[in-house]
């Protein structure tokens, strides 16, 4: 359907893996590995096999699903597996799965023998619209998210809506939060079109639009010095909420946490940037209508603030926000007082006070 | 004394760390770390401190000396130490030590939070003339050398002969082998000048010439696709000999092993490339006169060949050599039969048969 090209990497949309067949054929690779987790090897690998022409000569490296396995210990296991397979520097790694697989597979490939080629086939909505772009690889160390990683572009990314058919509804909703974010920070029309769509069946056009937006931002600022920071809208508070909920009886998906973060940060956008009262209300109503009810316990506020302070995105200890100037426009490097951060959490909770 | 500039990285020679003072001053770093091993923190850190202007506000991260500690476990320890220190993405890491410290420190820095700035101050002759150039970082996993790493250039490299004053003679001789190699593969006059010099007191001019040669090769071919392979002269056999000796009662330094490798590969250069009989004799006599006696046991030949086959530099299983066409000129991608490799080992041993 479409192709997004940059100097070093290409994103293919709905091309039925035709170009992957070509890449493998032309690449003269000594060996091809497919990296997947238990779920994607069961649900996505058959779809993948069907889309490959004659090529079937790969070895499968499988890991357990879930963020808790995106860590250095599993990494070491994969490096050693590659070595045991006799993988040299001319091998190719195909990462087939959600963000956990593409992040960890990308890190393994970008460091094994100082880097071998890899391609990503994101199979969750979140990884298609977000992890697919920007060349961030990463793993967790000691449960610290993405403490270690590289900026390395895959040779190519293949986005195929086919893979989403088996994805649970909650995972679809999680990825949808990033799409809403893309509309809010960069494209009001896109935001409005999402409001009229069903997150259970995200159209390829919408996925493509999200990828275009992220790609444009990331190409302008590959190393996250400036503009790329707008992608953090909803994430300063959202990440803290996500981390906090992680060890609670009801953990949130990334998207659910970001949805909460976007409502709080829309509040701050009204207070610190130019976002109007009406736009704030609209965002709050739309997002809170879509995502499940969740209350931020006042006892958690202090911890949440601490988590924000230790966020990797901050420099020299100051918490920085990306805030909306209006729907479709975002500013970055906004300083906000702790008191107002707290107020934004209270604003969020007020949704559920009758 | 001199400065070697490239787009992304600069090598400073004998400038008394003046430019490092400037870099720290201008860099607006949130924090500065010095990474050293037990020996360099004792012997080089005082010299380093003396060369710094007013700057003294750094934290020391110290590790145990030796190749056996250049591994993923130590790496994880350093990542965690950085985190415990609250290091963010704007910190600077100064690697003060030999190749173990610059390789491992470079890897840690290039992956911590997806990459923080680092500079290298190589304090061994080997790391000054070799590891200082080319952007290779790396660590060992399961005793497999440099199994994991990245290509990442340090912000700057500072080469100061002052640091060599405390270096043991055997380490000087080890680094000297790489200098001989640089002469042999790229500059006959330089090779001749080395023959007239004393390895115990390598002049800054010679160090600079070596760095220039390696830098030129590496700049032409940063990712080791072609020309860079000439730097492997002496290393295909040398690495195997080094690995083999590692677990023996008399392990060799890297340079001692490469010295043996260069004699063997000079023999192959005479057989497969254009190196003349006289040149071969000259190389054999010079190198064997300089380096300690060492016999390659015939029982080890089979293992040595296996080690060569599993060398990371080989693709698709074929052992590749870089061979001299004449003194000062080197070809790469030369295929050699196993029988002739064995013959070259016998040729080397013949030095010690009266
Ligand atoms: N690199 C980046 O720029 C970037 C951006 C955003 C998120 N991320 C990372 O991505 C990760 C989250 O991504 P995610 O939500 O895709 O996580 P994930 O990979 O864990 O996938 C979520 C779940 O869905 C399953 N799954 C995947 N594809 C499926 C399919 N087609 N059908 C059925 N089940 C399927 C997985 O096995 C897993 O259980 C985090 O680790 C995050 O840090 C990275
Ligand atoms: N990155 C590259 O391109 C590259 C090139 C060549 C070698 N290497 C790597 O470098 C390592 C070998 O380098 P090395 O020989 O410098 O090893 P090293 O760092 O282990 O140093 C050798 C010994 O000298 C000590 N030492 C260092 N500086 C000293 C000083 N000024 N005075 C007294 N003692 C000192 C060290 O503590 C150590 O005991 C290997 O791991 C190799 O893989 C990397
Ligand atoms: Zn996100
Ligand atoms: Zn060497």
Coordinates of N, CA and C in Angstrom, one line a residue, chain B residues 97-289:
Chain B
X97 N 42.6 4.2 31.0 CA 43.2 2.9 31.2 C 43.6 2.3 29.8
X98 N 43.9 1.0 29.9 CA 44.3 0.3 28.6 C 43.0 -0.1 27.8
X99 N 43.2 -1.0 26.9 CA 42.1 -1.4 26.0 C 40.9 -2.0 26.7
X100 N 41.2 -2.7 27.8 CA 40.1 -3.3 28.6 C 39.2 -2.2 29.1
X101 N 39.7 -1.1 29.6 CA 38.9 0.0 30.1 C 38.3 0.8 29.0
X102 N 39.0 1.0 27.9 CA 38.4 1.9 26.9 C 37.3 1.0 26.1
X103 N 37.5 -0.3 25.9 CA 36.6 -1.1 25.2 C 35.3 -1.3 26.1
X104 N 35.5 -1.6 27.3 CA 34.3 -1.8 28.2 C 33.6 -0.5 28.6
X105 N 34.4 0.5 28.9 CA 33.8 1.8 29.2 C 33.1 2.4 28.0
X106 N 33.6 2.2 26.8 CA 33.0 2.6 25.6 C 31.7 1.9 25.4
X107 N 31.6 0.6 25.7 CA 30.4 -0.1 25.5 C 29.3 0.3 26.5
X108 N 29.8 0.4 27.8 CA 28.8 0.9 28.8 C 28.2 2.2 28.4
X109 N 29.1 3.2 28.1 CA 28.6 4.5 27.8 C 27.8 4.5 26.5
X110 N 28.1 3.7 25.5 CA 27.3 3.8 24.3 C 26.0 3.1 24.4
X111 N 25.7 2.5 25.5 CA 24.4 1.8 25.7 C 23.6 2.3 26.9
X112 N 24.3 2.9 27.9 CA 23.6 3.4 29.1 C 22.6 4.5 28.6
X113 N 21.3 4.3 28.9 CA 20.3 5.2 28.5 C 20.4 5.5 27.0
X114 N 20.7 4.5 26.3 CA 20.9 4.6 24.8 C 22.0 5.5 24.4
X115 N 23.0 5.7 25.3 CA 24.2 6.4 24.9 C 24.5 7.7 25.6
X116 N 25.6 7.8 26.3 CA 26.0 9.1 26.8 C 27.4 9.3 26.3
X117 N 27.9 10.6 26.4 CA 29.2 11.0 25.9 C 30.3 10.2 26.6
X118 N 31.3 9.9 25.9 CA 32.5 9.4 26.6 C 33.8 9.8 25.9
X119 N 34.9 9.9 26.6 CA 36.2 10.2 26.0 C 37.1 9.1 26.5
X120 N 38.2 8.8 25.7 CA 39.2 7.8 26.0 C 40.5 8.4 26.3
X121 N 41.1 8.0 27.4 CA 42.5 8.3 27.6 C 43.3 7.0 27.7
X122 N 43.8 6.5 26.6 CA 44.5 5.2 26.6 C 45.8 5.3 27.3
X123 N 46.1 4.4 28.2 CA 47.3 4.5 29.0 C 48.3 3.3 28.8
X124 N 48.0 2.4 27.9 CA 49.0 1.4 27.5 C 49.4 1.8 26.0
X125 N 50.5 1.3 25.6 CA 51.0 1.5 24.3 C 50.0 0.9 23.3
X126 N 49.5 -0.4 23.6 CA 48.6 -1.0 22.7 C 47.3 -0.2 22.5
X127 N 46.8 0.3 23.6 CA 45.5 1.0 23.5 C 45.8 2.4 22.8
X128 N 47.0 3.0 22.9 CA 47.3 4.2 22.3 C 47.4 4.1 20.7
X129 N 48.0 3.0 20.3 CA 48.3 2.9 18.9 C 47.2 2.1 18.2
X130 N 46.3 1.4 18.9 CA 45.3 0.5 18.3 C 43.9 0.8 18.7
X131 N 43.6 0.5 20.0 CA 42.2 0.7 20.5 C 41.7 2.2 20.4
X132 N 42.7 3.1 20.3 CA 42.3 4.5 20.3 C 41.6 4.9 19.1
X133 N 41.7 4.2 18.0 CA 41.1 4.5 16.7 C 40.1 3.5 16.2
X134 N 39.0 4.0 15.7 CA 38.1 3.1 15.0 C 36.7 2.9 15.6
X135 N 36.6 3.3 16.8 CA 35.2 3.3 17.4 C 34.7 1.9 17.8
X136 N 35.6 1.0 17.9 CA 35.1 -0.3 18.3 C 35.0 -0.4 19.8
X137 N 33.8 -0.7 20.4 CA 33.7 -1.0 21.8 C 33.4 -2.5 21.9
X138 N 33.6 -3.1 23.1 CA 33.3 -4.5 23.2 C 33.5 -5.1 24.5
X139 N 32.8 -6.2 24.8 CA 33.0 -7.0 26.0 C 33.0 -8.5 25.6
X140 N 33.5 -9.3 26.5 CA 33.4 -10.7 26.3 C 32.2 -11.3 27.0
X141 N 31.6 -12.3 26.4 CA 30.5 -13.0 27.0 C 30.9 -14.5 27.0
X142 N 30.8 -15.2 28.1 CA 31.2 -16.6 28.2 C 32.6 -16.8 27.7
X143 N 33.5 -15.8 28.0 CA 34.9 -15.9 27.5 C 35.1 -15.8 26.0
X144 N 34.0 -15.5 25.3 CA 34.2 -15.3 23.8 C 34.5 -13.8 23.6
X145 N 35.7 -13.6 23.1 CA 36.2 -12.2 23.0 C 35.4 -11.3 22.2
X146 N 35.1 -10.1 22.7 CA 34.3 -9.1 22.0 C 33.1 -9.6 21.3
X147 N 32.4 -10.5 21.9 CA 31.2 -11.1 21.3 C 30.1 -10.1 21.2
X148 N 30.2 -9.1 22.1 CA 29.1 -8.1 22.1 C 29.8 -6.7 22.1
X149 N 29.3 -5.8 21.4 CA 29.9 -4.4 21.3 C 29.1 -3.5 20.4
X150 N 29.7 -2.4 20.2 CA 29.1 -1.4 19.2 C 30.2 -0.7 18.4
X151 N 29.8 -0.1 17.4 CA 30.8 0.9 16.7 C 30.3 2.3 17.2
X152 N 31.0 2.8 18.2 CA 30.7 4.2 18.6 C 31.9 5.0 18.9
X153 N 32.0 6.1 18.3 CA 33.2 7.0 18.5 C 33.1 7.7 19.8
X154 N 34.3 7.8 20.5 CA 34.3 8.7 21.7 C 34.3 10.1 21.2
X155 N 33.9 11.0 22.0 CA 33.9 12.4 21.7 C 35.3 12.9 21.4
X156 N 36.3 12.3 22.1 CA 37.7 12.7 21.9 C 38.6 11.6 22.5
X157 N 39.8 11.6 22.0 CA 40.8 10.7 22.5 C 42.0 11.5 22.8
X158 N 42.6 11.2 24.0 CA 43.8 12.0 24.4 C 45.0 11.0 24.6
X159 N 46.0 11.2 23.8 CA 47.2 10.4 23.8 C 48.3 11.1 24.5
X160 N 48.8 10.7 25.6 CA 49.8 11.4 26.3 C 50.9 10.3 26.7
X161 N 52.1 10.6 26.3 CA 53.2 9.6 26.5 C 53.5 9.5 28.0
X162 N 53.2 10.6 28.7 CA 53.4 10.6 30.2 C 52.9 9.3 30.9
X163 N 51.8 8.8 30.4 CA 51.1 7.7 31.1 C 51.9 6.4 30.9
X164 N 52.7 6.4 29.8 CA 53.5 5.1 29.6 C 54.6 4.9 30.5
X165 N 55.0 5.9 31.3 CA 56.2 5.8 32.1 C 56.1 4.6 33.1
X166 N 54.9 4.3 33.6 CA 54.7 3.3 34.6 C 54.4 1.9 34.0
X167 N 54.3 1.9 32.7 CA 53.9 0.6 32.0 C 55.0 -0.4 32.0
X168 N 54.7 -1.7 32.4 CA 55.7 -2.7 32.4 C 56.3 -3.0 31.0
X169 N 57.5 -3.4 31.0 CA 58.2 -3.6 29.7 C 57.4 -4.6 28.8
X170 N 56.9 -5.6 29.4 CA 56.2 -6.6 28.6 C 55.0 -6.0 27.9
X171 N 54.3 -5.1 28.6 CA 53.2 -4.4 28.0 C 53.6 -3.5 26.8
X172 N 54.8 -2.9 27.0 CA 55.3 -2.0 26.0 C 55.6 -2.9 24.7
X173 N 56.2 -4.0 24.9 CA 56.5 -4.9 23.8 C 55.2 -5.4 23.1
X174 N 54.2 -5.6 23.9 CA 52.9 -6.0 23.4 C 52.4 -5.0 22.4
X175 N 52.3 -3.8 22.8 CA 51.8 -2.7 21.9 C 52.7 -2.5 20.7
X176 N 54.0 -2.7 20.9 CA 55.0 -2.5 19.8 C 54.7 -3.4 18.6
X177 N 54.1 -4.6 18.9 CA 53.8 -5.5 17.8 C 52.8 -4.8 16.8
X178 N 51.8 -4.1 17.3 CA 50.9 -3.4 16.5 C 51.5 -2.3 15.6
X179 N 52.6 -1.7 16.2 CA 53.3 -0.7 15.5 C 54.0 -1.3 14.3
X180 N 54.7 -2.4 14.6 CA 55.4 -3.1 13.5 C 54.4 -3.5 12.4
X181 N 53.2 -4.0 12.8 CA 52.2 -4.4 11.9 C 51.8 -3.2 11.0
X182 N 51.6 -2.0 11.6 CA 51.3 -0.8 10.8 C 52.3 -0.5 9.8
X183 N 53.6 -0.6 10.1 CA 54.7 -0.4 9.2 C 54.6 -1.4 8.0
X184 N 54.4 -2.7 8.4 CA 54.4 -3.8 7.4 C 53.3 -3.7 6.4
X185 N 52.1 -3.3 6.9 CA 50.9 -3.2 6.0 C 50.8 -1.9 5.2
X186 N 51.5 -0.9 5.7 CA 51.2 0.4 5.0 C 52.3 1.4 4.9
X187 N 53.5 1.2 5.5 CA 54.5 2.2 5.4 C 55.9 1.6 5.7
X188 N 56.6 1.3 4.6 CA 57.9 0.6 4.7 C 58.9 1.5 5.5
X189 N 58.9 2.8 5.2 CA 59.9 3.7 5.9 C 59.6 3.7 7.4
X190 N 58.4 3.6 7.8 CA 58.0 3.6 9.2 C 58.5 2.3 9.8
X191 N 58.3 1.2 9.1 CA 58.8 -0.1 9.5 C 60.3 -0.1 9.8
X192 N 61.1 0.6 8.8 CA 62.5 0.6 8.9 C 62.9 1.5 10.2
X193 N 62.2 2.6 10.4 CA 62.5 3.4 11.5 C 62.3 2.7 12.8
X194 N 61.2 1.9 12.9 CA 61.0 1.1 14.1 C 62.1 0.1 14.4
X195 N 62.6 -0.5 13.3 CA 63.7 -1.4 13.5 C 64.9 -0.7 14.1
X196 N 65.1 0.6 13.9 CA 66.2 1.3 14.5 C 65.8 2.0 15.8
X197 N 64.7 1.6 16.4 CA 64.3 2.3 17.6 C 64.2 1.3 18.8
X198 N 64.0 1.8 20.0 CA 63.9 1.0 21.2 C 62.5 0.9 21.7
X199 N 61.9 -0.3 21.7 CA 60.5 -0.4 22.1 C 60.2 0.1 23.5
X200 N 61.3 0.1 24.3 CA 61.1 0.6 25.7 C 60.8 2.1 25.8
X201 N 61.1 2.8 24.8 CA 60.9 4.2 24.8 C 60.3 4.7 23.5
X202 N 59.0 4.3 23.2 CA 58.4 4.6 21.9 C 58.2 6.1 21.8
X203 N 58.7 6.8 20.8 CA 58.6 8.2 20.6 C 57.2 8.6 20.3
X204 N 56.8 9.8 20.7 CA 55.5 10.3 20.3 C 55.3 10.3 18.8
X205 N 56.3 10.6 18.0 CA 56.2 10.6 16.6 C 55.8 9.2 16.0
X206 N 56.4 8.2 16.6 CA 56.0 6.8 16.1 C 54.6 6.5 16.5
X207 N 54.2 6.8 17.7 CA 52.8 6.6 18.1 C 51.9 7.3 17.2
X208 N 52.2 8.6 16.9 CA 51.4 9.4 16.0 C 51.3 8.7 14.6
X209 N 52.4 8.2 14.1 CA 52.4 7.6 12.8 C 51.5 6.4 12.8
X210 N 51.6 5.6 13.8 CA 50.7 4.4 13.9 C 49.2 4.8 13.9
X211 N 48.9 5.8 14.7 CA 47.5 6.2 14.7 C 47.1 6.8 13.4
X212 N 47.9 7.5 12.7 CA 47.6 8.1 11.4 C 47.3 6.9 10.4
X213 N 48.1 5.9 10.5 CA 47.9 4.8 9.5 C 46.6 4.1 9.8
X214 N 46.4 3.8 11.1 CA 45.1 3.1 11.4 C 43.9 4.0 11.1
X215 N 44.1 5.3 11.4 CA 42.9 6.2 11.2 C 42.6 6.3 9.7
X216 N 43.6 6.3 8.9 CA 43.3 6.4 7.4 C 42.6 5.2 6.9
X217 N 43.0 4.0 7.4 CA 42.3 2.8 7.0 C 40.9 2.8 7.5
X218 N 40.7 3.1 8.7 CA 39.4 3.0 9.3 C 38.4 4.0 8.8
X219 N 38.9 5.2 8.5 CA 38.1 6.2 7.9 C 37.6 5.8 6.5
X220 N 38.4 5.2 5.8 CA 38.0 4.7 4.5 C 36.9 3.6 4.6
X221 N 37.0 2.8 5.6 CA 36.1 1.7 5.8 C 35.6 1.5 7.2
X222 N 34.8 2.3 7.7 CA 34.4 2.3 9.1 C 33.8 1.0 9.6
X223 N 33.1 0.3 8.7 CA 32.4 -0.9 9.2 C 33.0 -2.2 8.8
X224 N 34.3 -2.1 8.5 CA 35.1 -3.3 8.2 C 34.5 -4.2 7.1
X225 N 34.2 -3.5 6.0 CA 33.7 -4.3 4.8 C 34.8 -4.7 3.9
X226 N 35.8 -3.8 3.8 CA 36.9 -4.1 2.9 C 38.3 -3.8 3.4
X227 N 38.8 -2.6 3.1 CA 40.2 -2.2 3.4 C 40.6 -2.5 4.8
X228 N 39.6 -2.2 5.8 CA 40.0 -2.3 7.2 C 40.5 -3.7 7.5
X229 N 40.2 -4.7 6.7 CA 40.7 -6.0 6.9 C 42.2 -6.1 6.9
X230 N 42.9 -5.2 6.3 CA 44.4 -5.3 6.3 C 44.9 -5.2 7.7
X231 N 44.1 -4.6 8.6 CA 44.6 -4.5 10.0 C 44.6 -5.8 10.7
X232 N 44.1 -6.8 10.0 CA 44.1 -8.2 10.6 C 45.4 -8.9 10.3
X233 N 46.3 -8.3 9.5 CA 47.5 -9.0 9.2 C 48.1 -9.5 10.6
X234 N 48.5 -10.7 10.6 CA 49.1 -11.4 11.8 C 48.1 -11.8 12.8
X235 N 46.8 -11.4 12.6 CA 45.8 -11.7 13.6 C 45.0 -12.9 13.4
X236 N 44.9 -13.4 12.2 CA 44.1 -14.6 12.0 C 44.8 -15.8 12.8
X237 N 46.1 -16.0 12.5 CA 46.8 -17.0 13.3 C 47.1 -16.5 14.7
X238 N 47.5 -15.2 14.8 CA 47.8 -14.6 16.1 C 46.7 -14.8 17.2
X239 N 45.5 -14.5 16.7 CA 44.3 -14.6 17.7 C 44.2 -16.1 18.1
X240 N 44.3 -17.0 17.2 CA 44.1 -18.4 17.6 C 45.2 -18.8 18.6
X241 N 46.4 -18.4 18.3 CA 47.5 -18.7 19.2 C 47.3 -18.0 20.6
X242 N 46.8 -16.8 20.6 CA 46.5 -16.1 21.8 C 45.4 -16.9 22.6
X243 N 44.3 -17.3 22.0 CA 43.3 -18.0 22.7 C 43.8 -19.3 23.2
X244 N 44.5 -20.0 22.4 CA 45.1 -21.3 22.8 C 45.9 -21.2 24.0
X245 N 46.8 -20.2 24.0 CA 47.7 -20.0 25.1 C 47.1 -19.5 26.4
X246 N 45.9 -18.9 26.2 CA 45.1 -18.3 27.4 C 45.0 -19.3 28.5
X247 N 44.7 -20.5 28.2 CA 44.4 -21.5 29.3 C 45.6 -22.4 29.5
X248 N 46.8 -22.0 29.0 CA 48.0 -22.8 29.2 C 48.7 -22.2 30.4
X249 N 49.8 -22.9 30.9 CA 50.6 -22.4 32.0 C 51.3 -21.1 31.6
X250 N 51.6 -20.9 30.3 CA 52.3 -19.7 29.9 C 51.5 -18.9 28.9
X251 N 50.5 -18.1 29.4 CA 49.7 -17.3 28.4 C 50.5 -16.2 27.8
X252 N 50.2 -15.8 26.6 CA 50.9 -14.8 25.9 C 50.2 -13.5 25.9
X253 N 50.9 -12.4 25.9 CA 50.2 -11.1 25.7 C 49.7 -11.0 24.2
X254 N 48.8 -10.1 24.0 CA 48.2 -10.0 22.6 C 49.4 -9.7 21.6
X255 N 50.3 -8.8 21.9 CA 51.4 -8.5 21.0 C 52.3 -9.7 20.8
X256 N 52.6 -10.5 21.8 CA 53.4 -11.7 21.6 C 52.8 -12.6 20.7
X257 N 51.5 -12.8 20.8 CA 50.8 -13.7 19.9 C 50.7 -13.2 18.5
X258 N 50.5 -11.9 18.4 CA 50.5 -11.3 17.0 C 51.9 -11.3 16.4
X259 N 52.9 -11.2 17.2 CA 54.3 -11.3 16.6 C 54.4 -12.7 16.0
X260 N 54.0 -13.7 16.7 CA 54.0 -15.1 16.1 C 53.2 -15.2 14.8
X261 N 51.9 -14.6 14.9 CA 51.0 -14.6 13.8 C 51.6 -13.9 12.6
X262 N 52.4 -12.8 12.8 CA 52.9 -12.0 11.7 C 54.0 -12.8 11.0
X263 N 54.8 -13.6 11.8 CA 55.8 -14.4 11.1 C 55.1 -15.5 10.2
X264 N 54.1 -16.2 10.8 CA 53.4 -17.2 10.0 C 52.8 -16.6 8.8
X265 N 52.1 -15.4 9.0 CA 51.4 -14.9 7.8 C 52.4 -14.2 6.8
X266 N 53.6 -13.8 7.3 CA 54.6 -13.4 6.3 C 55.0 -14.6 5.4
X267 N 55.1 -15.8 6.0 CA 55.4 -17.0 5.3 C 54.3 -17.2 4.2
X268 N 53.0 -17.1 4.6 CA 51.9 -17.3 3.7 C 51.9 -16.2 2.6
X269 N 52.4 -15.0 3.0 CA 52.4 -13.8 2.1 C 53.5 -14.2 1.0
X270 N 54.5 -14.8 1.4 CA 55.5 -15.2 0.4 C 54.9 -16.3 -0.6
X271 N 54.1 -17.2 0.0 CA 53.6 -18.3 -0.8 C 52.4 -17.9 -1.6
X272 N 51.6 -17.0 -1.1 CA 50.3 -16.6 -1.8 C 50.3 -15.2 -2.4
X273 N 51.1 -14.3 -1.8 CA 51.1 -13.0 -2.4 C 52.5 -12.7 -2.9
X274 N 52.9 -11.5 -3.1 CA 54.2 -11.3 -3.8 C 55.4 -11.1 -2.8
X275 N 55.2 -11.3 -1.5 CA 56.3 -11.0 -0.6 C 57.5 -11.8 -1.0
X276 N 58.7 -11.1 -1.1 CA 59.9 -11.8 -1.6 C 60.5 -12.6 -0.4
X277 N 61.3 -13.6 -0.8 CA 62.1 -14.4 0.2 C 62.9 -13.6 1.1
X278 N 63.5 -12.5 0.6 CA 64.4 -11.6 1.4 C 63.5 -10.9 2.4
X279 N 62.4 -10.4 2.0 CA 61.5 -9.6 2.9 C 61.0 -10.6 4.0
X280 N 60.6 -11.7 3.6 CA 60.2 -12.7 4.6 C 61.2 -13.0 5.7
X281 N 62.4 -13.2 5.2 CA 63.6 -13.5 6.1 C 63.8 -12.3 7.1
X282 N 63.8 -11.1 6.5 CA 64.0 -9.9 7.3 C 62.9 -9.8 8.4
X283 N 61.7 -10.0 8.0 CA 60.6 -9.9 9.0 C 60.8 -10.9 10.1
X284 N 61.0 -12.2 9.7 CA 61.2 -13.3 10.6 C 62.3 -13.0 11.6
X285 N 63.5 -12.5 11.0 CA 64.6 -12.3 11.9 C 64.4 -11.1 12.9
X286 N 63.8 -10.1 12.4 CA 63.6 -8.9 13.2 C 62.6 -9.2 14.4
X287 N 61.5 -9.8 14.0 CA 60.5 -10.1 15.0 C 60.9 -11.2 16.0
X288 N 61.5 -12.2 15.5 CA 61.9 -13.3 16.4 C 63.0 -12.9 17.3
X289 N 63.8 -11.9 16.9 CA 64.9 -11.4 17.7 C 64.3 -10.5 18.9

